[in-house]
PDB file of C-alpha atoms and ligand atoms in Angstrom:
ATOM      1  CA  VAL J   1      24.561 -17.917  49.935  1.00  0.00           C
ATOM      2  CA  THR J   2      22.457 -17.577  46.604  1.00  0.00           C
ATOM      3  CA  SER J   3      25.089 -15.170  45.122  1.00  0.00           C
ATOM      4  CA  LEU J   4      27.809 -17.661  46.172  1.00  0.00           C
ATOM      5  CA  PHE J   5      25.800 -20.283  44.559  1.00  0.00           C
ATOM      6  CA  GLU J   6      25.423 -18.165  41.574  1.00  0.00           C
ATOM      7  CA  ASN J   7      29.329 -17.375  41.099  1.00  0.00           C
ATOM      8  CA  VAL J   8      30.018 -21.071  41.426  1.00  0.00           C
ATOM      9  CA  ARG J   9      27.712 -21.666  38.746  1.00  0.00           C
ATOM     10  CA  LYS J  10      29.248 -19.045  36.483  1.00  0.00           C
ATOM     11  CA  GLU J  11      33.006 -20.365  37.491  1.00  0.00           C
ATOM     12  CA  PHE J  12      31.818 -23.798  36.338  1.00  0.00           C
ATOM     13  CA  ALA J  13      30.011 -22.775  32.925  1.00  0.00           C
ATOM     14  CA  GLY J  14      33.356 -21.466  31.793  1.00  0.00           C
ATOM     15  CA  VAL J  15      34.861 -25.146  32.604  1.00  0.00           C
ATOM     16  CA  LYS J  16      32.151 -26.817  31.095  1.00  0.00           C
ATOM     17  CA  GLU J  17      32.567 -24.766  28.046  1.00  0.00           C
ATOM     18  CA  ALA J  18      35.936 -25.448  27.548  1.00  0.00           C
ATOM     19  CA  LEU J  19      35.499 -29.110  27.959  1.00  0.00           C
ATOM     20  CA  GLU J  20      32.624 -29.068  25.489  1.00  0.00           C
ATOM     21  CA  ASN J  21      35.262 -27.416  22.997  1.00  0.00           C
ATOM     22  CA  ASN J  22      37.616 -30.160  23.931  1.00  0.00           C
ATOM     23  CA  ASP J  23      39.666 -27.206  25.109  1.00  0.00           C
ATOM     24  CA  GLN J  24      41.556 -29.027  28.403  1.00  0.00           C
ATOM     25  CA  ALA J  25      44.098 -26.407  29.002  1.00  0.00           C
ATOM     26  CA  ALA J  26      41.444 -23.439  28.985  1.00  0.00           C
ATOM     27  CA  ALA J  27      39.408 -25.840  31.467  1.00  0.00           C
ATOM     28  CA  ALA J  28      42.174 -26.593  33.556  1.00  0.00           C
ATOM     29  CA  ALA J  29      43.320 -22.524  33.607  1.00  0.00           C
ATOM     30  CA  LYS J  30      39.702 -22.138  34.757  1.00  0.00           C
ATOM     31  CA  ILE J  31      39.947 -24.256  37.593  1.00  0.00           C
ATOM     32  CA  GLN J  32      43.279 -22.960  38.636  1.00  0.00           C
ATOM     33  CA  GLN J  33      41.515 -19.377  38.979  1.00  0.00           C
ATOM     34  CA  TYR J  34      38.821 -20.929  40.703  1.00  0.00           C
ATOM     35  CA  LEU J  35      41.190 -22.221  43.368  1.00  0.00           C
ATOM     36  CA  GLU J  36      43.351 -19.051  43.404  1.00  0.00           C
ATOM     37  CA  LYS J  37      40.065 -16.875  44.459  1.00  0.00           C
ATOM     38  CA  GLN J  38      39.731 -19.476  47.016  1.00  0.00           C
ATOM     39  CA  ASP J  39      42.827 -18.728  48.225  1.00  0.00           C
ATOM     40  CA  LYS J  40      41.868 -15.142  48.633  1.00  0.00           C
ATOM     41  CA  ILE J  41      38.943 -15.651  50.859  1.00  0.00           C
ATOM     42  CA  PRO J  42      39.443 -13.407  53.513  1.00  0.00           C
ATOM     43  CA  LEU J  43      39.523 -14.742  56.972  1.00  0.00           C
ATOM     44  CA  ASN J  44      38.535 -12.377  59.668  1.00  0.00           C
ATOM     45  CA  ILE J  45      39.617 -12.794  63.234  1.00  0.00           C
ATOM     46  CA  GLY J  46      38.329 -10.116  66.437  1.00  0.00           C
ATOM     47  CA  ILE J  47      40.775  -9.728  68.753  1.00  0.00           C
ATOM     48  CA  THR J  48      39.014  -8.695  71.639  1.00  0.00           C
ATOM     49  CA  GLY J  49      39.032  -8.406  75.833  1.00  0.00           C
ATOM     50  CA  GLU J  50      38.960  -5.924  78.241  1.00  0.00           C
ATOM     51  CA  SER J  51      41.056  -2.430  77.744  1.00  0.00           C
ATOM     52  CA  GLY J  52      44.655  -3.097  78.845  1.00  0.00           C
ATOM     53  CA  ALA J  53      44.369  -7.052  78.355  1.00  0.00           C
ATOM     54  CA  GLY J  54      47.368  -6.783  75.817  1.00  0.00           C
ATOM     55  CA  LYS J  55      45.312  -7.143  72.412  1.00  0.00           C
ATOM     56  CA  SER J  56      47.324  -4.991  70.347  1.00  0.00           C
ATOM     57  CA  THR J  57      50.630  -5.832  71.771  1.00  0.00           C
ATOM     58  CA  PHE J  58      49.553  -9.253  70.895  1.00  0.00           C
ATOM     59  CA  ILE J  59      48.668  -8.581  67.301  1.00  0.00           C
ATOM     60  CA  ASN J  60      52.194  -6.816  67.017  1.00  0.00           C
ATOM     61  CA  ALA J  61      53.876  -9.861  68.157  1.00  0.00           C
ATOM     62  CA  PHE J  62      52.070 -12.033  66.407  1.00  0.00           C
ATOM     63  CA  ARG J  63      52.993  -9.695  63.296  1.00  0.00           C
ATOM     64  CA  GLY J  64      56.555  -9.605  64.282  1.00  0.00           C
ATOM     65  CA  VAL J  65      56.302  -5.868  64.888  1.00  0.00           C
ATOM     66  CA  ASP J  66      57.677  -4.091  67.958  1.00  0.00           C
ATOM     67  CA  ASN J  67      55.294  -2.034  69.886  1.00  0.00           C
ATOM     68  CA  ARG J  68      57.823   0.845  69.149  1.00  0.00           C
ATOM     69  CA  ASP J  69      57.253   0.219  65.311  1.00  0.00           C
ATOM     70  CA  GLU J  70      55.483   3.066  63.521  1.00  0.00           C
ATOM     71  CA  GLN J  71      53.587   0.514  61.633  1.00  0.00           C
ATOM     72  CA  ALA J  72      52.226  -0.824  64.832  1.00  0.00           C
ATOM     73  CA  ALA J  73      48.945  -1.176  66.339  1.00  0.00           C
ATOM     74  CA  PRO J  74      49.372   1.716  69.492  1.00  0.00           C
ATOM     75  CA  THR J  75      49.481   0.289  72.495  1.00  0.00           C
ATOM     76  CA  GLY J  76      49.862   1.304  76.247  1.00  0.00           C
ATOM     77  CA  THR J  77      48.004   4.401  76.184  1.00  0.00           C
ATOM     78  CA  VAL J  78      44.477   4.793  77.538  1.00  0.00           C
ATOM     79  CA  GLU J  79      41.768   3.746  74.782  1.00  0.00           C
ATOM     80  CA  THR J  80      40.047   6.962  74.035  1.00  0.00           C
ATOM     81  CA  THR J  81      39.785   6.335  70.064  1.00  0.00           C
ATOM     82  CA  MET J  82      36.828   4.079  68.902  1.00  0.00           C
ATOM     83  CA  GLU J  83      38.345   3.065  65.536  1.00  0.00           C
ATOM     84  CA  ILE J  84      38.806  -0.459  64.620  1.00  0.00           C
ATOM     85  CA  THR J  85      41.934  -1.404  62.624  1.00  0.00           C
ATOM     86  CA  GLN J  86      42.801  -4.548  60.466  1.00  0.00           C
ATOM     87  CA  TYR J  87      46.272  -5.918  60.242  1.00  0.00           C
ATOM     88  CA  PRO J  88      47.408  -8.947  58.329  1.00  0.00           C
ATOM     89  CA  HIS J  89      48.504 -11.814  59.136  1.00  0.00           C
ATOM     90  CA  PRO J  90      52.844 -11.717  58.075  1.00  0.00           C
ATOM     91  CA  ASN J  91      52.455 -15.267  56.048  1.00  0.00           C
ATOM     92  CA  TYR J  92      48.700 -15.193  54.826  1.00  0.00           C
ATOM     93  CA  PRO J  93      47.748 -11.681  53.878  1.00  0.00           C
ATOM     94  CA  ASN J  94      44.080 -12.694  53.658  1.00  0.00           C
ATOM     95  CA  VAL J  95      43.825 -13.561  57.286  1.00  0.00           C
ATOM     96  CA  LEU J  96      43.251 -10.372  59.033  1.00  0.00           C
ATOM     97  CA  PHE J  97      43.224  -9.160  62.682  1.00  0.00           C
ATOM     98  CA  TRP J  98      41.011  -6.909  63.934  1.00  0.00           C
ATOM     99  CA  ASP J  99      41.999  -4.549  66.948  1.00  0.00           C
ATOM    100  CA  LEU J 100      38.994  -4.487  68.545  1.00  0.00           C
ATOM    101  CA  PRO J 101      37.821  -1.947  71.166  1.00  0.00           C
ATOM    102  CA  GLY J 102      37.973  -2.661  74.799  1.00  0.00           C
ATOM    103  CA  ILE J 103      34.651  -4.275  76.385  1.00  0.00           C
ATOM    104  CA  GLY J 104      33.510  -2.876  79.358  1.00  0.00           C
ATOM    105  CA  THR J 105      34.676   0.477  78.397  1.00  0.00           C
ATOM    106  CA  THR J 106      32.199   3.454  78.157  1.00  0.00           C
ATOM    107  CA  ASN J 107      31.250   3.311  74.637  1.00  0.00           C
ATOM    108  CA  PHE J 108      31.590  -0.549  74.636  1.00  0.00           C
ATOM    109  CA  PRO J 109      29.499  -1.551  77.741  1.00  0.00           C
ATOM    110  CA  ALA J 110      29.585  -5.251  77.848  1.00  0.00           C
ATOM    111  CA  ASP J 111      26.033  -5.992  77.110  1.00  0.00           C
ATOM    112  CA  LYS J 112      26.037  -3.722  73.698  1.00  0.00           C
ATOM    113  CA  TYR J 113      29.680  -4.787  72.839  1.00  0.00           C
ATOM    114  CA  LEU J 114      29.119  -7.285  70.188  1.00  0.00           C
ATOM    115  CA  GLU J 115      26.256  -5.612  68.381  1.00  0.00           C
ATOM    116  CA  ARG J 116      28.373  -2.226  68.280  1.00  0.00           C
ATOM    117  CA  VAL J 117      31.480  -4.197  67.024  1.00  0.00           C
ATOM    118  CA  GLU J 118      29.682  -5.661  64.382  1.00  0.00           C
ATOM    119  CA  PHE J 119      30.073  -9.147  65.116  1.00  0.00           C
ATOM    120  CA  GLN J 120      28.773 -10.918  62.313  1.00  0.00           C
ATOM    121  CA  LYS J 121      32.026  -9.653  60.336  1.00  0.00           C
ATOM    122  CA  PHE J 122      34.425 -11.603  62.057  1.00  0.00           C
ATOM    123  CA  ASP J 123      34.893 -15.378  61.268  1.00  0.00           C
ATOM    124  CA  PHE J 124      35.827 -16.183  64.875  1.00  0.00           C
ATOM    125  CA  PHE J 125      37.510 -14.225  68.116  1.00  0.00           C
ATOM    126  CA  ILE J 126      40.778 -14.224  70.312  1.00  0.00           C
ATOM    127  CA  ILE J 127      39.466 -13.222  73.447  1.00  0.00           C
ATOM    128  CA  ILE J 128      42.815 -11.767  75.455  1.00  0.00           C
ATOM    129  CA  SER J 129      42.306 -11.668  79.404  1.00  0.00           C
ATOM    130  CA  GLU J 130      45.181 -10.957  81.729  1.00  0.00           C
ATOM    131  CA  THR J 131      45.770 -11.773  85.762  1.00  0.00           C
ATOM    132  CA  ARG J 132      42.359 -12.985  87.252  1.00  0.00           C
ATOM    133  CA  PHE J 133      39.638 -14.808  84.860  1.00  0.00           C
ATOM    134  CA  ARG J 134      37.148 -11.529  84.737  1.00  0.00           C
ATOM    135  CA  GLU J 135      33.431 -11.691  84.623  1.00  0.00           C
ATOM    136  CA  ASN J 136      33.450  -9.699  81.173  1.00  0.00           C
ATOM    137  CA  ASP J 137      35.350 -12.658  79.651  1.00  0.00           C
ATOM    138  CA  VAL J 138      32.877 -14.965  80.735  1.00  0.00           C
ATOM    139  CA  LYS J 139      30.292 -12.755  79.180  1.00  0.00           C
ATOM    140  CA  LEU J 140      32.099 -12.391  76.027  1.00  0.00           C
ATOM    141  CA  ALA J 141      32.657 -16.075  75.625  1.00  0.00           C
ATOM    142  CA  GLN J 142      28.934 -16.838  76.263  1.00  0.00           C
ATOM    143  CA  GLU J 143      27.988 -13.975  73.684  1.00  0.00           C
ATOM    144  CA  ILE J 144      30.146 -15.603  70.939  1.00  0.00           C
ATOM    145  CA  GLN J 145      28.996 -18.949  71.965  1.00  0.00           C
ATOM    146  CA  LYS J 146      25.309 -17.778  71.280  1.00  0.00           C
ATOM    147  CA  MET J 147      26.087 -16.207  68.204  1.00  0.00           C
ATOM    148  CA  GLU J 148      27.590 -19.509  67.274  1.00  0.00           C
ATOM    149  CA  LYS J 149      31.144 -18.306  66.304  1.00  0.00           C
ATOM    150  CA  LYS J 150      34.102 -19.891  67.526  1.00  0.00           C
ATOM    151  CA  PHE J 151      36.745 -18.572  69.748  1.00  0.00           C
ATOM    152  CA  TYR J 152      40.163 -18.917  71.739  1.00  0.00           C
ATOM    153  CA  PHE J 153      40.902 -17.762  74.886  1.00  0.00           C
ATOM    154  CA  VAL J 154      44.314 -16.117  75.299  1.00  0.00           C
ATOM    155  CA  ARG J 155      45.617 -15.812  78.961  1.00  0.00           C
ATOM    156  CA  SER J 156      48.339 -12.871  78.153  1.00  0.00           C
ATOM    157  CA  LYS J 157      51.585 -11.472  80.047  1.00  0.00           C
ATOM    158  CA  LEU J 158      52.544 -15.126  81.205  1.00  0.00           C
ATOM    159  CA  ASP J 159      55.892 -13.311  81.580  1.00  0.00           C
ATOM    160  CA  ASN J 160      54.583 -11.362  84.710  1.00  0.00           C
ATOM    161  CA  ASP J 161      53.051 -14.131  86.145  1.00  0.00           C
ATOM    162  CA  VAL J 162      55.980 -16.389  86.150  1.00  0.00           C
ATOM    163  CA  ARG J 163      58.114 -13.913  87.460  1.00  0.00           C
ATOM    164  CA  ALA J 164      55.837 -13.295  90.119  1.00  0.00           C
ATOM    165  CA  ALA J 165      55.663 -16.888  91.143  1.00  0.00           C
ATOM    166  CA  GLU J 166      59.356 -17.650  90.511  1.00  0.00           C
ATOM    167  CA  LYS J 167      59.953 -14.799  93.521  1.00  0.00           C
ATOM    168  CA  SER J 168      57.254 -15.633  96.101  1.00  0.00           C
ATOM    169  CA  GLN J 169      57.201 -19.473  95.993  1.00  0.00           C
ATOM    170  CA  ARG J 170      59.568 -21.657  97.615  1.00  0.00           C
ATOM    171  CA  ASP J 171      59.026 -24.867  95.701  1.00  0.00           C
ATOM    172  CA  PHE J 172      58.533 -22.824  92.428  1.00  0.00           C
ATOM    173  CA  SER J 173      57.829 -25.427  89.461  1.00  0.00           C
ATOM    174  CA  LEU J 174      57.066 -23.936  86.032  1.00  0.00           C
ATOM    175  CA  GLU J 175      55.136 -26.571  84.952  1.00  0.00           C
ATOM    176  CA  ARG J 176      52.726 -26.382  88.070  1.00  0.00           C
ATOM    177  CA  SER J 177      52.401 -22.706  87.607  1.00  0.00           C
ATOM    178  CA  LEU J 178      51.443 -23.011  84.240  1.00  0.00           C
ATOM    179  CA  GLU J 179      49.116 -25.904  84.809  1.00  0.00           C
ATOM    180  CA  LYS J 180      47.346 -24.121  88.058  1.00  0.00           C
ATOM    181  CA  ILE J 181      46.567 -20.866  85.701  1.00  0.00           C
ATOM    182  CA  LYS J 182      45.104 -22.733  82.440  1.00  0.00           C
ATOM    183  CA  LYS J 183      42.913 -24.863  84.720  1.00  0.00           C
ATOM    184  CA  ASN J 184      41.525 -21.524  86.518  1.00  0.00           C
ATOM    185  CA  CYS J 185      40.988 -20.364  82.939  1.00  0.00           C
ATOM    186  CA  ILE J 186      39.205 -23.814  81.830  1.00  0.00           C
ATOM    187  CA  GLU J 187      37.163 -23.925  84.929  1.00  0.00           C
ATOM    188  CA  GLY J 188      36.022 -20.294  84.746  1.00  0.00           C
ATOM    189  CA  LEU J 189      34.961 -20.723  81.154  1.00  0.00           C
ATOM    190  CA  GLU J 190      33.309 -24.106  81.704  1.00  0.00           C
ATOM    191  CA  LYS J 191      31.274 -22.628  84.761  1.00  0.00           C
ATOM    192  CA  GLY J 192      30.060 -20.153  82.622  1.00  0.00           C
ATOM    193  CA  GLY J 193      28.712 -22.705  80.169  1.00  0.00           C
ATOM    194  CA  ILE J 194      31.527 -22.822  77.563  1.00  0.00           C
ATOM    195  CA  GLU J 195      31.870 -26.052  76.091  1.00  0.00           C
ATOM    196  CA  SER J 196      35.519 -27.545  75.519  1.00  0.00           C
ATOM    197  CA  PRO J 197      37.024 -24.014  75.648  1.00  0.00           C
ATOM    198  CA  LYS J 198      40.473 -23.724  74.009  1.00  0.00           C
ATOM    199  CA  VAL J 199      42.682 -21.873  76.578  1.00  0.00           C
ATOM    200  CA  PHE J 200      46.247 -20.861  75.715  1.00  0.00           C
ATOM    201  CA  LEU J 201      48.785 -19.069  77.870  1.00  0.00           C
ATOM    202  CA  VAL J 202      50.677 -16.565  76.301  1.00  0.00           C
ATOM    203  CA  SER J 203      53.572 -13.849  76.543  1.00  0.00           C
ATOM    204  CA  SER J 204      53.671 -11.100  73.821  1.00  0.00           C
ATOM    205  CA  PHE J 205      57.098 -10.115  74.977  1.00  0.00           C
ATOM    206  CA  GLU J 206      58.674 -14.098  75.014  1.00  0.00           C
ATOM    207  CA  LEU J 207      56.464 -15.211  71.982  1.00  0.00           C
ATOM    208  CA  HIS J 208      58.146 -18.328  71.758  1.00  0.00           C
ATOM    209  CA  LEU J 209      57.758 -19.714  74.941  1.00  0.00           C
ATOM    210  CA  TYR J 210      54.404 -21.137  76.718  1.00  0.00           C
ATOM    211  CA  ASP J 211      51.736 -21.985  74.343  1.00  0.00           C
ATOM    212  CA  PHE J 212      52.132 -19.502  71.379  1.00  0.00           C
ATOM    213  CA  PRO J 213      53.497 -21.963  69.013  1.00  0.00           C
ATOM    214  CA  TRP J 214      50.650 -24.431  69.564  1.00  0.00           C
ATOM    215  CA  LEU J 215      48.345 -21.176  69.094  1.00  0.00           C
ATOM    216  CA  GLN J 216      50.134 -20.411  65.648  1.00  0.00           C
ATOM    217  CA  LYS J 217      49.616 -24.023  64.887  1.00  0.00           C
ATOM    218  CA  THR J 218      46.333 -24.280  65.975  1.00  0.00           C
ATOM    219  CA  LEU J 219      44.992 -21.114  64.151  1.00  0.00           C
ATOM    220  CA  GLU J 220      46.826 -22.345  60.657  1.00  0.00           C
ATOM    221  CA  GLY J 221      44.460 -25.304  60.937  1.00  0.00           C
ATOM    222  CA  GLU J 222      41.429 -23.006  60.982  1.00  0.00           C
ATOM    223  CA  LEU J 223      42.506 -21.949  57.442  1.00  0.00           C
ATOM    224  CA  PRO J 224      41.983 -24.905  55.451  1.00  0.00           C
ATOM    225  CA  ALA J 225      39.117 -25.767  57.476  1.00  0.00           C
ATOM    226  CA  HIS J 226      37.629 -22.148  56.943  1.00  0.00           C
ATOM    227  CA  LYS J 227      38.049 -22.980  53.314  1.00  0.00           C
ATOM    228  CA  ARG J 228      36.334 -26.135  53.571  1.00  0.00           C
ATOM    229  CA  ASP J 229      33.708 -25.180  55.018  1.00  0.00           C
ATOM    230  CA  LEU J 230      33.007 -22.844  51.673  1.00  0.00           C
ATOM    231  CA  THR J 231      33.729 -25.829  49.432  1.00  0.00           C
ATOM    232  CA  VAL J 232      30.870 -27.895  50.972  1.00  0.00           C
ATOM    233  CA  LEU J 233      28.805 -25.019  50.528  1.00  0.00           C
ATOM    234  CA  VAL J 234      29.674 -24.484  46.974  1.00  0.00           C
ATOM    235  CA  THR J 235      29.828 -28.350  45.663  1.00  0.00           C
ATOM    236  CA  ALA J 236      26.161 -29.011  48.231  1.00  0.00           C
ATOM    237  CA  PRO J 237      22.989 -29.368  46.193  1.00  0.00           C
ATOM    238  CA  PRO J 238      20.906 -27.620  44.610  1.00  0.00           C
ATOM    239  CA  PHE J 239      22.336 -27.884  41.572  1.00  0.00           C
ATOM    240  CA  CYS J 240      24.717 -30.265  39.719  1.00  0.00           C
ATOM    241  CA  ALA J 241      28.449 -28.870  41.073  1.00  0.00           C
ATOM    242  CA  CYS J 242      30.309 -30.390  38.196  1.00  0.00           C
ATOM    243  CA  CYS J 243      28.753 -27.574  35.592  1.00  0.00           C
ATOM    244  CA  ALA J 244      25.674 -25.080  34.497  1.00  0.00           C
ATOM    245  CA  CYS J 245      23.492 -27.936  33.676  1.00  0.00           C
ATOM    246  CA  THR J 246      20.146 -28.147  35.005  1.00  0.00           C
ATOM    247  CA  ASP J 247      20.244 -31.600  36.073  1.00  0.00           C
ATOM    248  CA  ARG J 248      19.132 -31.718  40.002  1.00  0.00           C
ATOM    249  CA  THR J 249      21.004 -34.970  40.616  1.00  0.00           C
TER     250      THR J 249
HETATM  251  N1  GDP F 301      54.862  -8.195  80.824  1.00  0.00           N
HETATM  252  C1  GDP F 301      53.845  -7.902  79.996  1.00  0.00           C
HETATM  253  N2  GDP F 301      53.208  -6.894  79.542  1.00  0.00           N
HETATM  254  C2  GDP F 301      52.332  -6.804  78.488  1.00  0.00           C
HETATM  255  C3  GDP F 301      52.299  -8.260  77.625  1.00  0.00           C
HETATM  256  N3  GDP F 301      51.337  -7.335  76.641  1.00  0.00           N
HETATM  257  C4  GDP F 301      51.011  -6.099  76.607  1.00  0.00           C
HETATM  258  N4  GDP F 301      51.671  -5.779  77.691  1.00  0.00           N
HETATM  259  C5  GDP F 301      51.479  -4.364  78.287  1.00  0.00           C
HETATM  260  O1  GDP F 301      50.398  -4.234  78.977  1.00  0.00           O
HETATM  261  C6  GDP F 301      49.836  -2.714  78.678  1.00  0.00           C
HETATM  262  C7  GDP F 301      48.546  -2.978  77.967  1.00  0.00           C
HETATM  263  O2  GDP F 301      48.637  -3.226  76.773  1.00  0.00           O
HETATM  264  P1  GDP F 301      48.022  -3.085  75.266  1.00  0.00           P
HETATM  265  O3  GDP F 301      48.479  -4.188  74.294  1.00  0.00           O
HETATM  266  O4  GDP F 301      48.056  -2.188  74.615  1.00  0.00           O
HETATM  267  O5  GDP F 301      46.645  -3.280  75.293  1.00  0.00           O
HETATM  268  P2  GDP F 301      45.066  -3.395  74.987  1.00  0.00           P
HETATM  269  O6  GDP F 301      44.313  -2.179  75.601  1.00  0.00           O
HETATM  270  O7  GDP F 301      44.448  -4.687  75.267  1.00  0.00           O
HETATM  271  O8  GDP F 301      45.219  -3.159  73.669  1.00  0.00           O
HETATM  272  C8  GDP F 301      51.014  -2.326  77.729  1.00  0.00           C
HETATM  273  O9  GDP F 301      51.781  -1.734  78.516  1.00  0.00           O
HETATM  274  C9  GDP F 301      51.616  -3.325  77.190  1.00  0.00           C
HETATM  275  O10 GDP F 301      53.288  -2.903  77.076  1.00  0.00           O
HETATM  276  C10 GDP F 301      52.948  -9.258  77.830  1.00  0.00           C
HETATM  277  O11 GDP F 301      52.976 -10.088  77.342  1.00  0.00           O
HETATM  278  N5  GDP F 301      53.911  -9.164  79.156  1.00  0.00           N
HETATM  279 MG1   MG F 302      44.859  -1.692  72.284  1.00  0.00          MG
END
């Protein structure tokens, strides 16, 4: 935070100087520069969950990349790599998705997981979970909450659930099936002490269906909020935010 204040102090010192010289164009240019820099503030999203839950496929789908593409995050194989790769958001290059290793794998046991993936690096998390609601998912959510970070809970592979329900229920109703799955996730998280969890039902193979459009919108809503947090931080006391003067008003 100190260095952040220092940077802003420097930015605004330039604006102040330009204004003192009656050079409004220069002052405007400095402010513009500052705003452009704000746009480049990265938002790091950790994509997490159990191995095989669909993390890499979700990242690919979100980016409009087919699993078979060369630039795709590798999918479907047994996780042997410990490498953590980042992929940029298609519309906001400053938003990065991090394809994290599966929780509960040998190298990343649940209790050491967040520490090993260096959770501090991430602004927030998306937990991906398939089929049944898992113990590890709750543990992860609890740990993330404890670290005072935010997360979304994505229940993946909805296409599979819907197909199975269609084939096995005489009185199949899509709406009821979706409601039941979502309720199960929300209740599981709430039982684990998670407050107002955000749960999205998604199929990475049929991205336009279910909750993905809502997820996308919600995520975009996080961007200005994330920046707003920083703006509050940089305009807060202890120094007068308008310039580099020493007035502590
Ligand atoms: N039917 C279906 N299969 C999926 C979906 N997402 C992932 N998969 C499959 O689930 C397997 C594991 O996916 P992957 O993305 O590698 O999981 P990760 O280990 O969490 O990264 C792969 O065979 C994917 O093709 C989905 O939305 N629907
Ligand atoms: Mg993967």
